[in-house]
Short mmCIF file of C-alpha atoms and ligand atoms in Angstrom, two decimals:
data_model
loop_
_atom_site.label_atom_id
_atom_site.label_comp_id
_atom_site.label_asym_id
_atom_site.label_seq_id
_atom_site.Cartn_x
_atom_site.Cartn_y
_atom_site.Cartn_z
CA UNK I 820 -28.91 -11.84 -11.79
CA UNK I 821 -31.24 -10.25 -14.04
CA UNK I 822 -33.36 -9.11 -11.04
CA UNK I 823 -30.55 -8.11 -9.28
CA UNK I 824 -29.40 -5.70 -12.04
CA UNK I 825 -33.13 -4.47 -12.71
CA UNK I 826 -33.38 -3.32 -8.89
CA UNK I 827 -30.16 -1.24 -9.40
CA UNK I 828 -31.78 0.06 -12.40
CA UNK I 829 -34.96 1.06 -10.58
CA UNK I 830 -32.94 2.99 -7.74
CA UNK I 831 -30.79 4.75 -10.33
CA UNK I 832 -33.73 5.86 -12.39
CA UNK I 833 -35.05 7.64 -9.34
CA UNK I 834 -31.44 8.60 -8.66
CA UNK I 835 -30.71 10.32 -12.00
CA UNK I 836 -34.03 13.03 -11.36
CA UNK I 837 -32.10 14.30 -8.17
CA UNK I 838 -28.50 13.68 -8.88
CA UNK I 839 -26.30 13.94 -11.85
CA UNK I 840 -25.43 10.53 -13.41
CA UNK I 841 -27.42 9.57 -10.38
CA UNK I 842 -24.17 9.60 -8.43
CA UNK I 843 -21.96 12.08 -6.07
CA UNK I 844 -19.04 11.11 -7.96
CA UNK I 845 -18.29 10.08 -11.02
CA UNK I 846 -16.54 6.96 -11.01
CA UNK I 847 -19.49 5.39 -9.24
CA UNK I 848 -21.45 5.32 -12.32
CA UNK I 849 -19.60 2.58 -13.82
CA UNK I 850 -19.25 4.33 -16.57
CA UNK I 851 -15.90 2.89 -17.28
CA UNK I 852 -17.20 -0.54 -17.31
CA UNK I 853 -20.78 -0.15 -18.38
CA UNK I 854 -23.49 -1.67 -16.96
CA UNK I 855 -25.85 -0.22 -13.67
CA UNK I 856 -23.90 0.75 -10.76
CA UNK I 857 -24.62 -1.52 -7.59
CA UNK I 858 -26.56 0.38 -4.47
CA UNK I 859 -25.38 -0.31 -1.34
CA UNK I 860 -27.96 -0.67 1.48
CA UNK I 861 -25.22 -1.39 4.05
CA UNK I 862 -21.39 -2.85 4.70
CA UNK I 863 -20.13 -4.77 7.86
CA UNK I 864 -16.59 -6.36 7.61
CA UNK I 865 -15.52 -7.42 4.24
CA UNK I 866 -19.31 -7.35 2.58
CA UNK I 867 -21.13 -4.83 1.23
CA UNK I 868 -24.73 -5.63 1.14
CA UNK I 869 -26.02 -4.78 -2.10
CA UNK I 870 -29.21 -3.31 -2.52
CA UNK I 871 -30.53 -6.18 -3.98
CA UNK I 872 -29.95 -8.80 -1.33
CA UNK I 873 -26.53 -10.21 -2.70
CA UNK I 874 -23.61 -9.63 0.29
CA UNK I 875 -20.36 -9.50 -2.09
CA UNK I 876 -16.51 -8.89 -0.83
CA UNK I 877 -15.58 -5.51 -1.33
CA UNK I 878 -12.42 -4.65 -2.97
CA UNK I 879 -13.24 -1.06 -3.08
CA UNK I 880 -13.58 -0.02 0.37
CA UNK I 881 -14.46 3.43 -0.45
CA UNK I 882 -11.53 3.86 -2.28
CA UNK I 883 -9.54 2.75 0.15
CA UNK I 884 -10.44 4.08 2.88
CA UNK I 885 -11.59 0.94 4.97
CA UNK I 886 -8.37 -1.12 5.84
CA UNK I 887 -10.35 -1.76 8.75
CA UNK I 888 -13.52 -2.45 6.89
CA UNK I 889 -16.84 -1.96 7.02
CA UNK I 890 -18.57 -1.05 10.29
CA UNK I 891 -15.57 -1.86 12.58
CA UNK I 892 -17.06 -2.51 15.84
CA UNK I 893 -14.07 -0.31 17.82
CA UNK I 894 -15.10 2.20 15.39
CA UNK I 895 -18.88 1.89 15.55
CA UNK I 896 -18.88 2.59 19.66
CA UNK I 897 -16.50 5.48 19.36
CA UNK I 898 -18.94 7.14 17.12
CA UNK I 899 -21.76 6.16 18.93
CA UNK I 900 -19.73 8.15 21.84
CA UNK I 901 -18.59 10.92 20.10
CA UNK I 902 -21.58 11.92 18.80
CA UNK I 903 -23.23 12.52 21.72
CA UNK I 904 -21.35 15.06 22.27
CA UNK I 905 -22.34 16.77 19.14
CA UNK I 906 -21.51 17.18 15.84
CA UNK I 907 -19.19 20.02 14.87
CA UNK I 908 -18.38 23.26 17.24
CA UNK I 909 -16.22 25.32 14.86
CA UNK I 910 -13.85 25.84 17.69
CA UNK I 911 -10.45 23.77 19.02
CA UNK I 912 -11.05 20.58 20.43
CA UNK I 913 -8.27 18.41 22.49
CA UNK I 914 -9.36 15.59 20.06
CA UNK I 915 -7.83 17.67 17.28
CA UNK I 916 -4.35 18.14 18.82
CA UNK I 917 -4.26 14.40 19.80
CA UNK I 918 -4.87 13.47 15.97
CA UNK I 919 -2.23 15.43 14.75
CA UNK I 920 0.00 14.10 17.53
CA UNK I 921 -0.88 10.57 16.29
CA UNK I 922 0.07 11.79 12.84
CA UNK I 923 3.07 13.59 13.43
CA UNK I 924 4.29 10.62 15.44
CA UNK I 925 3.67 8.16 12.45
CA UNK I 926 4.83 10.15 9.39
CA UNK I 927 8.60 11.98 10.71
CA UNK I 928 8.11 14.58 7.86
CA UNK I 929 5.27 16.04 9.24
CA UNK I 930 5.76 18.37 11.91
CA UNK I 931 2.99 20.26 11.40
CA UNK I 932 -0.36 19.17 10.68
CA UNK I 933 -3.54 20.71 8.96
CA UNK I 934 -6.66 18.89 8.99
CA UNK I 935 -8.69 19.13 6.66
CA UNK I 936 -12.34 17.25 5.01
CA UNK I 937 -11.16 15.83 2.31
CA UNK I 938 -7.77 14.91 -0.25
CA UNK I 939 -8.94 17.67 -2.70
CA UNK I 940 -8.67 20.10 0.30
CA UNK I 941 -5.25 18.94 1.78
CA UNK I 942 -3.47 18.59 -2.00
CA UNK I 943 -4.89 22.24 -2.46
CA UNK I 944 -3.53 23.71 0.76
CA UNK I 945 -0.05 21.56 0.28
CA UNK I 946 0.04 22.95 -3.10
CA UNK I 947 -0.95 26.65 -2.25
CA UNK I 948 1.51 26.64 1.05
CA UNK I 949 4.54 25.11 -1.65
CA UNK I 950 4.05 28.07 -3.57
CA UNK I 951 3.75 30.55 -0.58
CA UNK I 952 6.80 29.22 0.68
CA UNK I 953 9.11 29.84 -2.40
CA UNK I 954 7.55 32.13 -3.92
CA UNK I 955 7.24 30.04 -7.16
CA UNK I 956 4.55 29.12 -9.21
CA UNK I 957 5.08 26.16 -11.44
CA UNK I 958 4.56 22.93 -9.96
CA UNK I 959 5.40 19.51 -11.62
CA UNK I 960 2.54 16.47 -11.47
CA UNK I 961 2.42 13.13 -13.67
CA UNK I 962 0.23 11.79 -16.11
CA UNK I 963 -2.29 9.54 -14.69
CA UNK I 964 -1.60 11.34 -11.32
CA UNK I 965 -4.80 12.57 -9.60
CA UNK I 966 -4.42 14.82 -6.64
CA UNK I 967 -8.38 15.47 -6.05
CA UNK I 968 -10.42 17.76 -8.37
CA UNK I 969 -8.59 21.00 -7.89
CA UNK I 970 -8.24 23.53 -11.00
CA UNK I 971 -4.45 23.44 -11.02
CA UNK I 972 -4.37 19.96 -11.15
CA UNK I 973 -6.90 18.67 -13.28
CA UNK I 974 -4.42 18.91 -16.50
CA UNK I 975 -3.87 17.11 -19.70
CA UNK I 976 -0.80 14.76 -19.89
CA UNK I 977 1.98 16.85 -21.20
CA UNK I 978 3.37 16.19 -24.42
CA UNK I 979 7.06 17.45 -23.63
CA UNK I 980 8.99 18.07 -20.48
CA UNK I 981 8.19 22.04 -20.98
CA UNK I 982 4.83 21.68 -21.92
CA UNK I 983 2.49 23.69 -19.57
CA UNK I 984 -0.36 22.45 -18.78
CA UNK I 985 -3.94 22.37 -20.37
CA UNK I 986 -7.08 21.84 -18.85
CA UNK I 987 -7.98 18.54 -18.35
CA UNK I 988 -11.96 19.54 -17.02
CA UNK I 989 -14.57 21.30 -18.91
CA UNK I 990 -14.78 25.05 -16.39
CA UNK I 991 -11.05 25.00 -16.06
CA UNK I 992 -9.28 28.77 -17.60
CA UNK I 993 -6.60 27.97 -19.77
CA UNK I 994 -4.93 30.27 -17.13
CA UNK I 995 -4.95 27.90 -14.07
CA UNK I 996 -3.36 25.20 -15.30
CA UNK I 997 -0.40 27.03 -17.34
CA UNK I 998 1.69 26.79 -14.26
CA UNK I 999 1.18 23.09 -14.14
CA UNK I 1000 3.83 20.73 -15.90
CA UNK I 1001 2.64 17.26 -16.66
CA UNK I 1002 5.61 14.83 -17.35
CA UNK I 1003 5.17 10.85 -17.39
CA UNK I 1004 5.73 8.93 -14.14
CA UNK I 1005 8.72 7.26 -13.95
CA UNK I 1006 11.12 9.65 -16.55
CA UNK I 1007 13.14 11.18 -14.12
CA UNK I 1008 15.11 12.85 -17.54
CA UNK I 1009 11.55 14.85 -18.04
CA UNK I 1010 11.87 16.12 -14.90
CA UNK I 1011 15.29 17.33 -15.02
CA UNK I 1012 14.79 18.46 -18.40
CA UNK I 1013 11.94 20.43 -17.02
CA UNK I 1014 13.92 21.96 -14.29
CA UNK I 1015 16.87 22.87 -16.21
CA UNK I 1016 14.23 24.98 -18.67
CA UNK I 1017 12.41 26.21 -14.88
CA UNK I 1018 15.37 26.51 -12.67
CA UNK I 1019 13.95 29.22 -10.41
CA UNK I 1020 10.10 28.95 -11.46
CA UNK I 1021 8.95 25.65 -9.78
CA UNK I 1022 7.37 25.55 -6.99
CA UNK I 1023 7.15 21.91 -6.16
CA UNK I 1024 6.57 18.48 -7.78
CA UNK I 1025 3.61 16.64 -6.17
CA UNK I 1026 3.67 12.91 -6.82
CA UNK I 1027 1.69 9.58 -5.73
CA UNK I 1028 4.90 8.23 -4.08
CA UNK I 1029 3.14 4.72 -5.20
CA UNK I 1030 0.22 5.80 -7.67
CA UNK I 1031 -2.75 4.57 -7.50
CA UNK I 1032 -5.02 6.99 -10.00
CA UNK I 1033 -3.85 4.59 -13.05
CA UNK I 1034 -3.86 1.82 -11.59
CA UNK I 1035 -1.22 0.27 -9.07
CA UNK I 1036 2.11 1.75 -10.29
CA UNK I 1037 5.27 1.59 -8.49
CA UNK I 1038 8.23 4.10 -8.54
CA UNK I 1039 11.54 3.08 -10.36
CA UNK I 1040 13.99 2.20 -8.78
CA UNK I 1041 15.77 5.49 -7.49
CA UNK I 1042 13.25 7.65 -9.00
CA UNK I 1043 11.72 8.71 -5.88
CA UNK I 1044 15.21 9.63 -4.52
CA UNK I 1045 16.12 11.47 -7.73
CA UNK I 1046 12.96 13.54 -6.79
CA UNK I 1047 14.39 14.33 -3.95
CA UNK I 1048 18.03 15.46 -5.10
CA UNK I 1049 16.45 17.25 -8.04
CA UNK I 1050 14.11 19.18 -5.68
CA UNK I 1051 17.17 19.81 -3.20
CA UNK I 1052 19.61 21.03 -6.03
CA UNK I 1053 16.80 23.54 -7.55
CA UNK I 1054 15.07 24.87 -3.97
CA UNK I 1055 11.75 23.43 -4.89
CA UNK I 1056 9.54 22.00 -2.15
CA UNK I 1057 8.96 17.64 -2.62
CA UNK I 1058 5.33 16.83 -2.24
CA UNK I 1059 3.66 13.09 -1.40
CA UNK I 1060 0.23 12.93 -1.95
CA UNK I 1061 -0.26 9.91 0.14
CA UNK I 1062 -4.36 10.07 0.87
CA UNK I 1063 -4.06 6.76 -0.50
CA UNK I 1064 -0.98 5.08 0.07
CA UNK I 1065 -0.75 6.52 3.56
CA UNK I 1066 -1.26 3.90 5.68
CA UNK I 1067 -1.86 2.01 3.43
CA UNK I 1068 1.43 0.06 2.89
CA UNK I 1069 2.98 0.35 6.39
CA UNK I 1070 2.24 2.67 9.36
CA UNK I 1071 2.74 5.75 8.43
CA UNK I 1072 3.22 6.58 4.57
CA UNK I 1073 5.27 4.86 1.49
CA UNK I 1074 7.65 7.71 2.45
CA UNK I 1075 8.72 5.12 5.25
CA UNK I 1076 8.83 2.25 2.67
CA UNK I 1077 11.00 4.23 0.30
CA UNK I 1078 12.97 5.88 3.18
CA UNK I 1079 12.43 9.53 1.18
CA UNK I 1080 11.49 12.49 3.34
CA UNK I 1081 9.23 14.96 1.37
CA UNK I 1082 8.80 18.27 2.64
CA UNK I 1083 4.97 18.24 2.41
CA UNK I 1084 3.01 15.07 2.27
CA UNK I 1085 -0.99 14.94 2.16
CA UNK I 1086 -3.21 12.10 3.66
CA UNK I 1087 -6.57 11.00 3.65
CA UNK I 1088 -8.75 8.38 3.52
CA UNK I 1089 -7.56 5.75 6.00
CA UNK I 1090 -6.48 8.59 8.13
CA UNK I 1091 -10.04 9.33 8.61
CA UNK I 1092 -11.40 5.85 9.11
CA UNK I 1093 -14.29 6.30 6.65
CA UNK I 1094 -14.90 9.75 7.81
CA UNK I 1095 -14.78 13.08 5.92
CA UNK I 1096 -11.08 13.85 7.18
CA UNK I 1097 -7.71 14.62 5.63
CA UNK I 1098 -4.42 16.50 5.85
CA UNK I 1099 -1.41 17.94 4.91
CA UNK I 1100 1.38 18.73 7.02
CA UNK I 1101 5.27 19.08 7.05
CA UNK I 1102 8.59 20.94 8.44
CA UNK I 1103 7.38 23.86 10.72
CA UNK I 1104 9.15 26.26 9.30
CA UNK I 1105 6.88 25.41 5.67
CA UNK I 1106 3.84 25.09 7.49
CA UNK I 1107 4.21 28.85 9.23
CA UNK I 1108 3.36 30.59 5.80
CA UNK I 1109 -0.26 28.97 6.64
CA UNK I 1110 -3.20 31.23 8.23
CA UNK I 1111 -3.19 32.36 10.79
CA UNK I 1112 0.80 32.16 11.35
CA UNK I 1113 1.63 33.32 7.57
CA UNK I 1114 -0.16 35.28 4.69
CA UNK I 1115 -1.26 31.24 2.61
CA UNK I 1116 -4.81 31.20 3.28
CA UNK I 1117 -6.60 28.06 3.58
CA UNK I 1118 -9.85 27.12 5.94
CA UNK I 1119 -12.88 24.87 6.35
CA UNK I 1120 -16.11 24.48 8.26
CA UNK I 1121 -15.98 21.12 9.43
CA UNK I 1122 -12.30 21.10 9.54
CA UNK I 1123 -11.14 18.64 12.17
CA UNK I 1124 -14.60 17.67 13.57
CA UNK I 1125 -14.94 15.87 16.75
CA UNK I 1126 -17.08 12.90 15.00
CA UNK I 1127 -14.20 12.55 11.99
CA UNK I 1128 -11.27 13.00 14.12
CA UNK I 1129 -12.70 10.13 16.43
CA UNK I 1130 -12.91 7.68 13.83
CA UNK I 1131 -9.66 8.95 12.80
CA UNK I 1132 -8.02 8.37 16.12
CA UNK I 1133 -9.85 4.51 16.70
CA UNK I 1134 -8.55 3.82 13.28
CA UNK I 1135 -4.92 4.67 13.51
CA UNK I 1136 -4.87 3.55 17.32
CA UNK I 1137 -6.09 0.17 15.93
CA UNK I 1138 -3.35 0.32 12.88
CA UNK I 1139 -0.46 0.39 15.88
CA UNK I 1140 -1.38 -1.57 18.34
CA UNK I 1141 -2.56 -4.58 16.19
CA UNK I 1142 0.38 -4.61 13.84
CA UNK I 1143 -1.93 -5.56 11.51
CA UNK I 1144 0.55 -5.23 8.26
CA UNK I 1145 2.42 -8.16 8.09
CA UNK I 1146 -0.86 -10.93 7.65
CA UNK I 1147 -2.74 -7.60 5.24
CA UNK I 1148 0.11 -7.76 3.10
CA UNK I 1149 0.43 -11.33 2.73
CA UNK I 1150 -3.13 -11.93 2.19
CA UNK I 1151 -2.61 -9.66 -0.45
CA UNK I 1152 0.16 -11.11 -2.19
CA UNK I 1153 -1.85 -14.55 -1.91
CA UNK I 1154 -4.86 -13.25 -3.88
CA UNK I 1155 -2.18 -11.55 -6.42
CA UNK I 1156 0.31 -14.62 -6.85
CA UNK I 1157 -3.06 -16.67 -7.31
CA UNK I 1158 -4.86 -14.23 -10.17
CA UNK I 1159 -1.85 -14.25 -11.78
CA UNK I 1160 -1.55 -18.49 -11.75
CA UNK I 1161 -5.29 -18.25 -12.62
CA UNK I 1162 -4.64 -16.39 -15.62
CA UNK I 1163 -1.62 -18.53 -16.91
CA UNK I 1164 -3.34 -21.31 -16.76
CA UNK I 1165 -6.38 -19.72 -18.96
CA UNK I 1166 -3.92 -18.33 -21.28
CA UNK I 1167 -5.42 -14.59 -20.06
CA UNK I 1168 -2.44 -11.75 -20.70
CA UNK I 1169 -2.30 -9.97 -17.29
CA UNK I 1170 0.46 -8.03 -15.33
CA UNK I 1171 -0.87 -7.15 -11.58
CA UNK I 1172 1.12 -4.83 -9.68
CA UNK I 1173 0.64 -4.97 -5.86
CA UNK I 1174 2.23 -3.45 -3.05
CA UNK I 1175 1.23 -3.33 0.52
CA UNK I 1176 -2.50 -4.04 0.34
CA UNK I 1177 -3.67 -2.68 -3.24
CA UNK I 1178 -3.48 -4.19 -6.15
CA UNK I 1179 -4.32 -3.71 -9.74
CA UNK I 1180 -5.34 -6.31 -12.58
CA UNK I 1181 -3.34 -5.01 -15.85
CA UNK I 1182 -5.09 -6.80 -18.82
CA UNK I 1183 -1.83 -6.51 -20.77
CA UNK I 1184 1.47 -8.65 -21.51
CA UNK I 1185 3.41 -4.98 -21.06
CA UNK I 1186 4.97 -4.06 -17.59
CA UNK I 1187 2.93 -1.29 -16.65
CA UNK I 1188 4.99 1.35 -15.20
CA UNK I 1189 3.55 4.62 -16.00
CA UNK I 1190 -0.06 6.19 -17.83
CA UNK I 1191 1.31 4.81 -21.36
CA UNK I 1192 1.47 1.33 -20.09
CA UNK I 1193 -1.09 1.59 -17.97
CA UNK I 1194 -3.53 2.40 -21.19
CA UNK I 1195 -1.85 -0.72 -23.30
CA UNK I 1196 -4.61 -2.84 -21.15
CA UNK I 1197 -7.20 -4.18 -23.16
CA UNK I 1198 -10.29 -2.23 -21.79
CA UNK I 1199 -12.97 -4.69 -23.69
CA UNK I 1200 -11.27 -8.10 -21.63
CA UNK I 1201 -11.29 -5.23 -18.09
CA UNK I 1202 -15.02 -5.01 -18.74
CA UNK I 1203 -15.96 -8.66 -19.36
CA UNK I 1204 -13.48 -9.47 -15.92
CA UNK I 1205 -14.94 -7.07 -14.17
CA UNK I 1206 -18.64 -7.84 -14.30
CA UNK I 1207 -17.89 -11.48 -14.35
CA UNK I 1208 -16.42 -10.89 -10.87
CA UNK I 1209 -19.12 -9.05 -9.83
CA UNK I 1210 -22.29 -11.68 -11.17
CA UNK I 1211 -20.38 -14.04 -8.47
CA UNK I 1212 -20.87 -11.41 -6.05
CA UNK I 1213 -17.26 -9.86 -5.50
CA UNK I 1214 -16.72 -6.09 -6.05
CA UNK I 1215 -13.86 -4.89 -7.55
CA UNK I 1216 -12.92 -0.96 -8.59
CA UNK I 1217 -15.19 -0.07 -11.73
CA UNK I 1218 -12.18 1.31 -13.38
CA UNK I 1219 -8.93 -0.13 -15.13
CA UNK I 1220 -7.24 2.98 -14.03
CA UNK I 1221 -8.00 2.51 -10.23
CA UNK I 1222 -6.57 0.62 -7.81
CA UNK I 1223 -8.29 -1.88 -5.07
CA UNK I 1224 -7.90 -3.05 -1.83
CA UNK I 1225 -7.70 -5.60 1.18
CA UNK I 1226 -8.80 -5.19 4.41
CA UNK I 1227 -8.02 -6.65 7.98
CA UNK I 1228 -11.49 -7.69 7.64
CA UNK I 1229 -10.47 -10.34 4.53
CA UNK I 1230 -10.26 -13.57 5.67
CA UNK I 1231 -8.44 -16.37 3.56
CA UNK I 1232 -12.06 -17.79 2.90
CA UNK I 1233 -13.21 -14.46 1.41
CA UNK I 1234 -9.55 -14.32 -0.65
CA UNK I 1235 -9.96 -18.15 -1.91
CA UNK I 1236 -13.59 -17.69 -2.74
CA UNK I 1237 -12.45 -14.55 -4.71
CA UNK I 1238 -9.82 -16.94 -6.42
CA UNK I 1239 -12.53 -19.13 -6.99
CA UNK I 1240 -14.46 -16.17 -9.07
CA UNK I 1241 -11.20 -15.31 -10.51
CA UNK I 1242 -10.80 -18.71 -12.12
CA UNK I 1243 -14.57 -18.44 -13.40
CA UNK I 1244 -14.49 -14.86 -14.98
CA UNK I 1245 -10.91 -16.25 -16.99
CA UNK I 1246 -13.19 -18.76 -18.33
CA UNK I 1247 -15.79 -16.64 -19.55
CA UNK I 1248 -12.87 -14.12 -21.25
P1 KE4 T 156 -10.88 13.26 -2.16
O1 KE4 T 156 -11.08 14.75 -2.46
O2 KE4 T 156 -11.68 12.39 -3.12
O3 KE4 T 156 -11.11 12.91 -0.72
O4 KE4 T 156 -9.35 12.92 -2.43
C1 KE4 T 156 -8.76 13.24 -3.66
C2 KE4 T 156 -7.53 12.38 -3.88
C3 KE4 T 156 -6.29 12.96 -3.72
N1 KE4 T 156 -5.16 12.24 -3.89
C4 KE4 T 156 -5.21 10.92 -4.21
C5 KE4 T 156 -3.93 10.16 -4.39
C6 KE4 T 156 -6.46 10.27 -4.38
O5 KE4 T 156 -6.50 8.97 -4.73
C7 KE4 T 156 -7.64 11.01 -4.21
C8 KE4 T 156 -9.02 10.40 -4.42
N2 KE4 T 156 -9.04 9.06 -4.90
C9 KE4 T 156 -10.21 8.69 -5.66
C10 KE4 T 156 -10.02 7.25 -6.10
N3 KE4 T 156 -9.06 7.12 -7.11
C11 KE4 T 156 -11.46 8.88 -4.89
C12 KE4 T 156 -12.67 8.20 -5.49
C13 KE4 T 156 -13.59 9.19 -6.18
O6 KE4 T 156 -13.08 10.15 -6.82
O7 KE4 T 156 -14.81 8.97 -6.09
#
């Protein structure tokens, strides 16, 4: 192991002359669990192949992008395809239309579509069309929500349900955040009580309809549809910022799961089958404020390219014609049900909340069911877990506050040789 970790040393060394923290972004560092970040030298199925020799099961599948995984051969010779035909023209493309066909299809709420190249881009246009659209600026997000690294949105947690927002991010004026209202997931009386102060100010409330960014946390009961009545009764526009639980649970978004239409919902990740790709899209008559119908400017460069929006297609093509759900979802209830055995029977305090095919490992006795909860976890026994896991060659999300996930490509070897780990790792706690 030791040579292992010194050969990820080595390459981040060389990495840290060229690129900050030697990574493109942050949470690659491991700088929430310590440690040297593992290269990758290449993926294929469940395994990453780690730049110093080791394959290990990925649970990260760039963030959740993979529910295919790695390398999917259907996806592979689509590319291969694709690309011959070049890269990116800057112009319409028939491959465009048919993606947002697929999407509009899958997710009923989404009449429109705009594709974008990534989540930060399609939460930014969702968010900028909400406000063209109602003429309002405030708009309502939750602690431990992240909607991508826009300035609006990168905001400390609120400390009432009228607090505006501060600036979460060094560069961020106090000025583009005092619009945003940060009230805890889950306390749907913050929200009303932050409406009732707003009535005509806010502009929407953007929400992970199942959050991921603090971990796995699911709504409340009826909180989702109180979301929905509260935006209704006050004219303000109901945002899902599904980029990663679209897909993810079910075809389509949670949306279906939780049978709640929003007016705009974002996607990403899956939707772009490990390609630069996302989108936002919703009711027609929303989406006409957007250039070049309506005055809401938004645009990008590579912007529904032919080489994305192929692995896009052969992804969600795949998703519906393989109902692949069912067997994802209970191989990841298996690996869940048995973590959570493994850790009774070491005495280990954990909650794990899963849902559709990601899963977090709470180190906590505490339901976790918003930030608060979410930071009761004791970070020290996260740590220990998580490299524990990963000396026996299984990679998990370097973060307590992140979720991870299962692929089609998981076989119930790779889930009871991860159980296996588990069992180990509780030992060494
Ligand atoms: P991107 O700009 O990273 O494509 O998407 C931003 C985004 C928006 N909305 C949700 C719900 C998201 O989860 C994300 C990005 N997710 C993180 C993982 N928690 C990406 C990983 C990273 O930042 O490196």
């Amino acid at each position: 192991m030791a040579r292992a970790k010194m050969k990820h040393a080595r390459l981040l060394k060389t990495a840290h002359r060229y690129l900050v923290g030697g990574v493109n972004s942050p949470v690659r560092s491991f700088r929430s669990v310590g440690g040297v970040p593992v290269f990758v030298k290449k993926a294929q199925g469940s395994r990453i192949h780690a730049a110093d020799g080791r394959k290990l099961i990925d649970y990260v599948l760039s963030w959740g992008a993979l529910i295919l995984g790695h390398a999917h051969p259907a996806i592979l010779r689509a590319l291969s395809k694709a690309i011959k035909n070049g890269t990116s023209y800057g112009m319409p493309t028939e491959l465009e239309t048919q993606l947002a066909k697929i999407l509009v299809d899958a997710v009923p709420s989404m009449e429109q579509v705009r594709l974008t190249s990534s989540g930060t881009e399609a939460v930014m246009g969702a968010t900028r069309v909400a406000r063209a659209f109602t003429g309002r600026d405030k708009i309502i997000k939750f602690e431990g929500g992240y909607h991508g690294h826009a300035d609006h949105l990168l905001v400390k947690a609120g400390s009432g349900a009228s607090t505006l927002g501060t600036p979460d991010s060094a560069g961020v004026p106090l000025d583009f955040t005092r619009h945003t209202l940060s009230l805890p997931y889950n306390d749907f009386a913050k929200v009303a009580a932050a409406f009732k102060k707003y009535p005509k100010e806010i502009a929407a409330i953007i929400i992970e309809p199942v959050a991921g960014n603090m971990g796995t946390v699911l709504p409340a009961k009826g909180f989702l549809k109180g979301l929905r009545k509260l935006c209704d009764r006050y004219h303000a526009l109901l945002i899902f910022d599904e980029v990663m639980s679209g897909f993810r649970l079910t075809y389509g978004g949670a949306q279906k799961v939780f049978g709640i239409r929003p007016d705009l919902t974002c996607l990403g990740k899956i939707i772009g089958g490990g390609m630069p790709l996302a989108a936002f899209g919703g009711r027609r008559e929303i989406m006409k404020v957007l250039a070049p119908l309506g005055p809401a400017y938004q645009a990008g460069t590579l912007s529904g390219n032919p080489v994305a929006v192929t692995a896009g297609i052969v992804t969600l093509q795949w998703l519906k014609q393989h109902r692949v759900y069912p067997a994802l979802i209970e191989r990841t209830k298996k690996l869940c049900v048995g973590i959570q055995d493994a850790a009774a029977d070491a005495g280990v305090p954990v909650r794990i909340n899963f849902i559709g095919s990601m899963f977090t490992v709470f180190f906590t006795e505490e339901e976790v069911t918003d930030y608060e909860t979410a930071k009761s976890q004791d970070g020290g026994l996260f740590r220990k877990f998580f490299h524990a896991m990963l000396d026996q060659s299984v990679s998990m999300a370097p973060s307590p506050f992140e979720a991870n996930f299962v692929s089609v490509a998981h076989t119930d070897q790779d889930i009871d040789r991860t159980l296996r780990a588990v069992r180990v790792a509780f030992k060494q706690l």
